[in-house]
Amino acid sequence: MTFITHSAEETIELGKKIGSLLAPGDIIAMQGTLAAGKTTITKGIADSLGVKDTITSPTFCLISEYEGKMPLYHMDVYRLDGAEDFINLGVDDMLYGKGVCLIEWSEKIMEELPDSTIILRLEPLEEGKNDRKITIENWPHSPINGENQ
């Protein structure tokens, strides 16, 4: 599934649609360059899960945990050296628990994620603009309204 968003607000709205379909145990591996919109789409997903806290990138704390309809674990593995560092964080309870995991910079640790992991690729379309191409792979749920392609 591929979507095009033209603003941060549209990216958040797409996140809300995605989040409304997630189930406990879902893992989303987010991939994209710096400023691709990973944290922005997370804001929409969190909103749909009933999270009331302000969502920020967990770049320096590595993992932020939020309470909502189900736990939301927002991870940023950018600062890790690789998969071994990820495992050493003790993430098994989060990955295989009753919440949803969103992992920014997941390219670094894909070999440690289950085959059922949902891949969410975000790509800015033109520098200086807010247009994003957002591709979802391995989506196990019903279709998302507003699919562009």
mmCIF file of C-alpha atoms in Angstrom, residues 4-138:
data_model
loop_
_atom_site.group_PDB
_atom_site.id
_atom_site.type_symbol
_atom_site.label_atom_id
_atom_site.label_comp_id
_atom_site.label_asym_id
_atom_site.label_seq_id
_atom_site.Cartn_x
_atom_site.Cartn_y
_atom_site.Cartn_z
ATOM 1 C CA ILE A 4 1.077 10.371 -0.549
ATOM 2 C CA THR A 5 0.678 13.041 2.128
ATOM 3 C CA HIS A 6 1.157 16.753 1.523
ATOM 4 C CA SER A 7 1.488 18.116 5.059
ATOM 5 C CA ALA A 8 2.337 17.110 8.599
ATOM 6 C CA GLU A 9 -1.395 17.159 9.334
ATOM 7 C CA GLU A 10 -2.096 14.652 6.544
ATOM 8 C CA THR A 11 0.738 12.436 7.787
ATOM 9 C CA ILE A 12 -0.751 12.519 11.296
ATOM 10 C CA GLU A 13 -4.193 11.672 9.873
ATOM 11 C CA LEU A 14 -2.722 8.671 8.039
ATOM 12 C CA GLY A 15 -1.102 7.647 11.320
ATOM 13 C CA LYS A 16 -4.525 7.772 12.990
ATOM 14 C CA LYS A 17 -5.959 5.456 10.323
ATOM 15 C CA ILE A 18 -3.048 3.035 10.735
ATOM 16 C CA GLY A 19 -3.273 3.130 14.522
ATOM 17 C CA SER A 20 -7.016 2.465 14.529
ATOM 18 C CA LEU A 21 -6.358 -0.908 12.881
ATOM 19 C CA LEU A 22 -3.427 -2.061 15.023
ATOM 20 C CA ALA A 23 -3.695 -4.972 17.421
ATOM 21 C CA PRO A 24 -1.704 -5.955 20.512
ATOM 22 C CA GLY A 25 1.602 -7.484 19.455
ATOM 23 C CA ASP A 26 1.914 -5.495 16.226
ATOM 24 C CA ILE A 27 5.411 -4.256 15.441
ATOM 25 C CA ILE A 28 6.007 -1.464 12.954
ATOM 26 C CA ALA A 29 9.533 -1.060 11.595
ATOM 27 C CA MET A 30 9.790 2.535 10.391
ATOM 28 C CA GLN A 31 12.388 3.362 7.784
ATOM 29 C CA GLY A 32 13.367 6.654 6.233
ATOM 30 C CA THR A 33 15.910 9.429 6.267
ATOM 31 C CA LEU A 34 16.241 12.144 8.867
ATOM 32 C CA ALA A 35 13.083 14.312 8.831
ATOM 33 C CA ALA A 36 11.158 11.761 6.750
ATOM 34 C CA GLY A 37 8.165 11.972 9.092
ATOM 35 C CA LYS A 38 8.673 8.973 11.394
ATOM 36 C CA THR A 39 7.844 10.839 14.595
ATOM 37 C CA THR A 40 5.039 12.770 12.865
ATOM 38 C CA ILE A 41 3.207 9.607 11.796
ATOM 39 C CA THR A 42 3.810 8.190 15.286
ATOM 40 C CA LYS A 43 1.828 11.136 16.701
ATOM 41 C CA GLY A 44 -1.223 10.020 14.717
ATOM 42 C CA ILE A 45 -0.803 6.357 15.646
ATOM 43 C CA ALA A 46 -0.488 7.316 19.326
ATOM 44 C CA ASP A 47 -3.571 9.541 19.140
ATOM 45 C CA SER A 48 -5.678 6.702 17.730
ATOM 46 C CA LEU A 49 -4.462 4.448 20.550
ATOM 47 C CA GLY A 50 -5.682 6.963 23.129
ATOM 48 C CA VAL A 51 -2.252 8.217 24.189
ATOM 49 C CA LYS A 52 -2.612 11.625 25.843
ATOM 50 C CA ASP A 53 1.113 12.382 26.292
ATOM 51 C CA THR A 54 3.067 14.545 23.865
ATOM 52 C CA ILE A 55 4.991 12.336 21.426
ATOM 53 C CA THR A 56 8.624 13.233 20.837
ATOM 54 C CA SER A 57 11.444 11.340 19.188
ATOM 55 C CA PRO A 58 13.101 8.978 21.689
ATOM 56 C CA THR A 59 16.536 9.516 20.104
ATOM 57 C CA PHE A 60 18.353 10.063 23.394
ATOM 58 C CA CYS A 61 16.279 7.884 25.731
ATOM 59 C CA LEU A 62 15.988 5.094 23.084
ATOM 60 C CA ILE A 63 12.551 3.880 24.256
ATOM 61 C CA SER A 64 9.490 5.860 25.295
ATOM 62 C CA GLU A 65 6.538 3.984 26.767
ATOM 63 C CA TYR A 66 3.039 5.444 26.571
ATOM 64 C CA GLU A 67 -0.249 4.273 28.055
ATOM 65 C CA GLY A 68 -3.442 4.258 26.033
ATOM 66 C CA LYS A 69 -5.917 1.577 24.933
ATOM 67 C CA MET A 70 -2.831 -0.627 24.915
ATOM 68 C CA PRO A 71 0.822 0.119 25.662
ATOM 69 C CA LEU A 72 2.758 1.923 22.938
ATOM 70 C CA TYR A 73 6.516 1.408 22.832
ATOM 71 C CA HIS A 74 8.224 4.025 20.655
ATOM 72 C CA MET A 75 11.835 3.076 20.003
ATOM 73 C CA ASP A 76 14.611 4.897 18.199
ATOM 74 C CA VAL A 77 17.618 2.702 17.442
ATOM 75 C CA TYR A 78 19.602 5.326 15.513
ATOM 76 C CA ARG A 79 22.241 5.633 18.225
ATOM 77 C CA LEU A 80 22.742 1.861 18.579
ATOM 78 C CA ASP A 81 25.683 0.124 16.927
ATOM 79 C CA GLY A 82 23.582 -2.792 15.746
ATOM 80 C CA ALA A 83 21.303 -5.688 16.553
ATOM 81 C CA GLU A 84 23.287 -6.866 19.580
ATOM 82 C CA ASP A 85 22.833 -3.485 21.283
ATOM 83 C CA PHE A 86 19.107 -3.709 20.542
ATOM 84 C CA ILE A 87 18.792 -7.148 22.157
ATOM 85 C CA ASN A 88 20.809 -5.942 25.160
ATOM 86 C CA LEU A 89 18.129 -3.296 25.815
ATOM 87 C CA GLY A 90 15.850 -6.138 26.957
ATOM 88 C CA VAL A 91 13.120 -5.467 24.396
ATOM 89 C CA ASP A 92 11.637 -8.979 24.268
ATOM 90 C CA ASP A 93 8.778 -8.125 26.656
ATOM 91 C CA MET A 94 7.886 -5.155 24.455
ATOM 92 C CA LEU A 95 8.218 -6.954 21.118
ATOM 93 C CA TYR A 96 6.237 -9.985 22.231
ATOM 94 C CA GLY A 97 3.908 -8.335 24.737
ATOM 95 C CA LYS A 98 0.428 -6.865 24.676
ATOM 96 C CA GLY A 99 1.321 -3.500 23.225
ATOM 97 C CA VAL A 100 2.332 -1.978 19.896
ATOM 98 C CA CYS A 101 5.995 -1.317 19.035
ATOM 99 C CA LEU A 102 7.058 1.465 16.683
ATOM 100 C CA ILE A 103 10.742 1.332 15.836
ATOM 101 C CA GLU A 104 12.468 4.269 14.136
ATOM 102 C CA TRP A 105 15.645 3.532 12.133
ATOM 103 C CA SER A 106 14.708 -0.153 12.107
ATOM 104 C CA GLU A 107 17.058 -0.811 9.177
ATOM 105 C CA LYS A 108 19.774 -1.368 11.786
ATOM 106 C CA ILE A 109 18.024 -4.240 13.563
ATOM 107 C CA MET A 110 15.688 -5.918 11.053
ATOM 108 C CA GLU A 111 17.293 -9.341 11.558
ATOM 109 C CA GLU A 112 16.069 -9.283 15.176
ATOM 110 C CA LEU A 113 12.431 -8.581 14.319
ATOM 111 C CA PRO A 114 9.817 -11.270 13.639
ATOM 112 C CA ASP A 115 8.660 -12.058 10.099
ATOM 113 C CA SER A 116 5.261 -10.566 10.937
ATOM 114 C CA THR A 117 6.772 -7.084 11.388
ATOM 115 C CA ILE A 118 4.961 -4.366 9.437
ATOM 116 C CA ILE A 119 7.358 -2.251 7.355
ATOM 117 C CA LEU A 120 6.553 1.451 7.099
ATOM 118 C CA ARG A 121 8.787 3.395 4.683
ATOM 119 C CA LEU A 122 8.632 7.183 4.648
ATOM 120 C CA GLU A 123 10.244 9.153 1.868
ATOM 121 C CA PRO A 124 10.246 12.937 1.391
ATOM 122 C CA LEU A 125 9.344 13.664 -2.234
ATOM 123 C CA GLU A 126 10.865 17.108 -2.675
ATOM 124 C CA GLU A 127 13.333 18.932 -0.459
ATOM 125 C CA GLY A 128 11.791 21.838 1.404
ATOM 126 C CA LYS A 129 8.232 20.551 0.949
ATOM 127 C CA ASN A 130 6.027 18.429 3.190
ATOM 128 C CA ASP A 131 5.083 15.834 0.555
ATOM 129 C CA ARG A 132 5.758 12.272 1.688
ATOM 130 C CA LYS A 133 5.502 8.902 0.009
ATOM 131 C CA ILE A 134 4.536 6.380 2.674
ATOM 132 C CA THR A 135 4.652 2.704 1.817
ATOM 133 C CA ILE A 136 3.338 -0.054 4.060
ATOM 134 C CA GLU A 137 4.454 -3.647 3.531
ATOM 135 C CA ASN A 138 3.402 -6.845 5.294
#
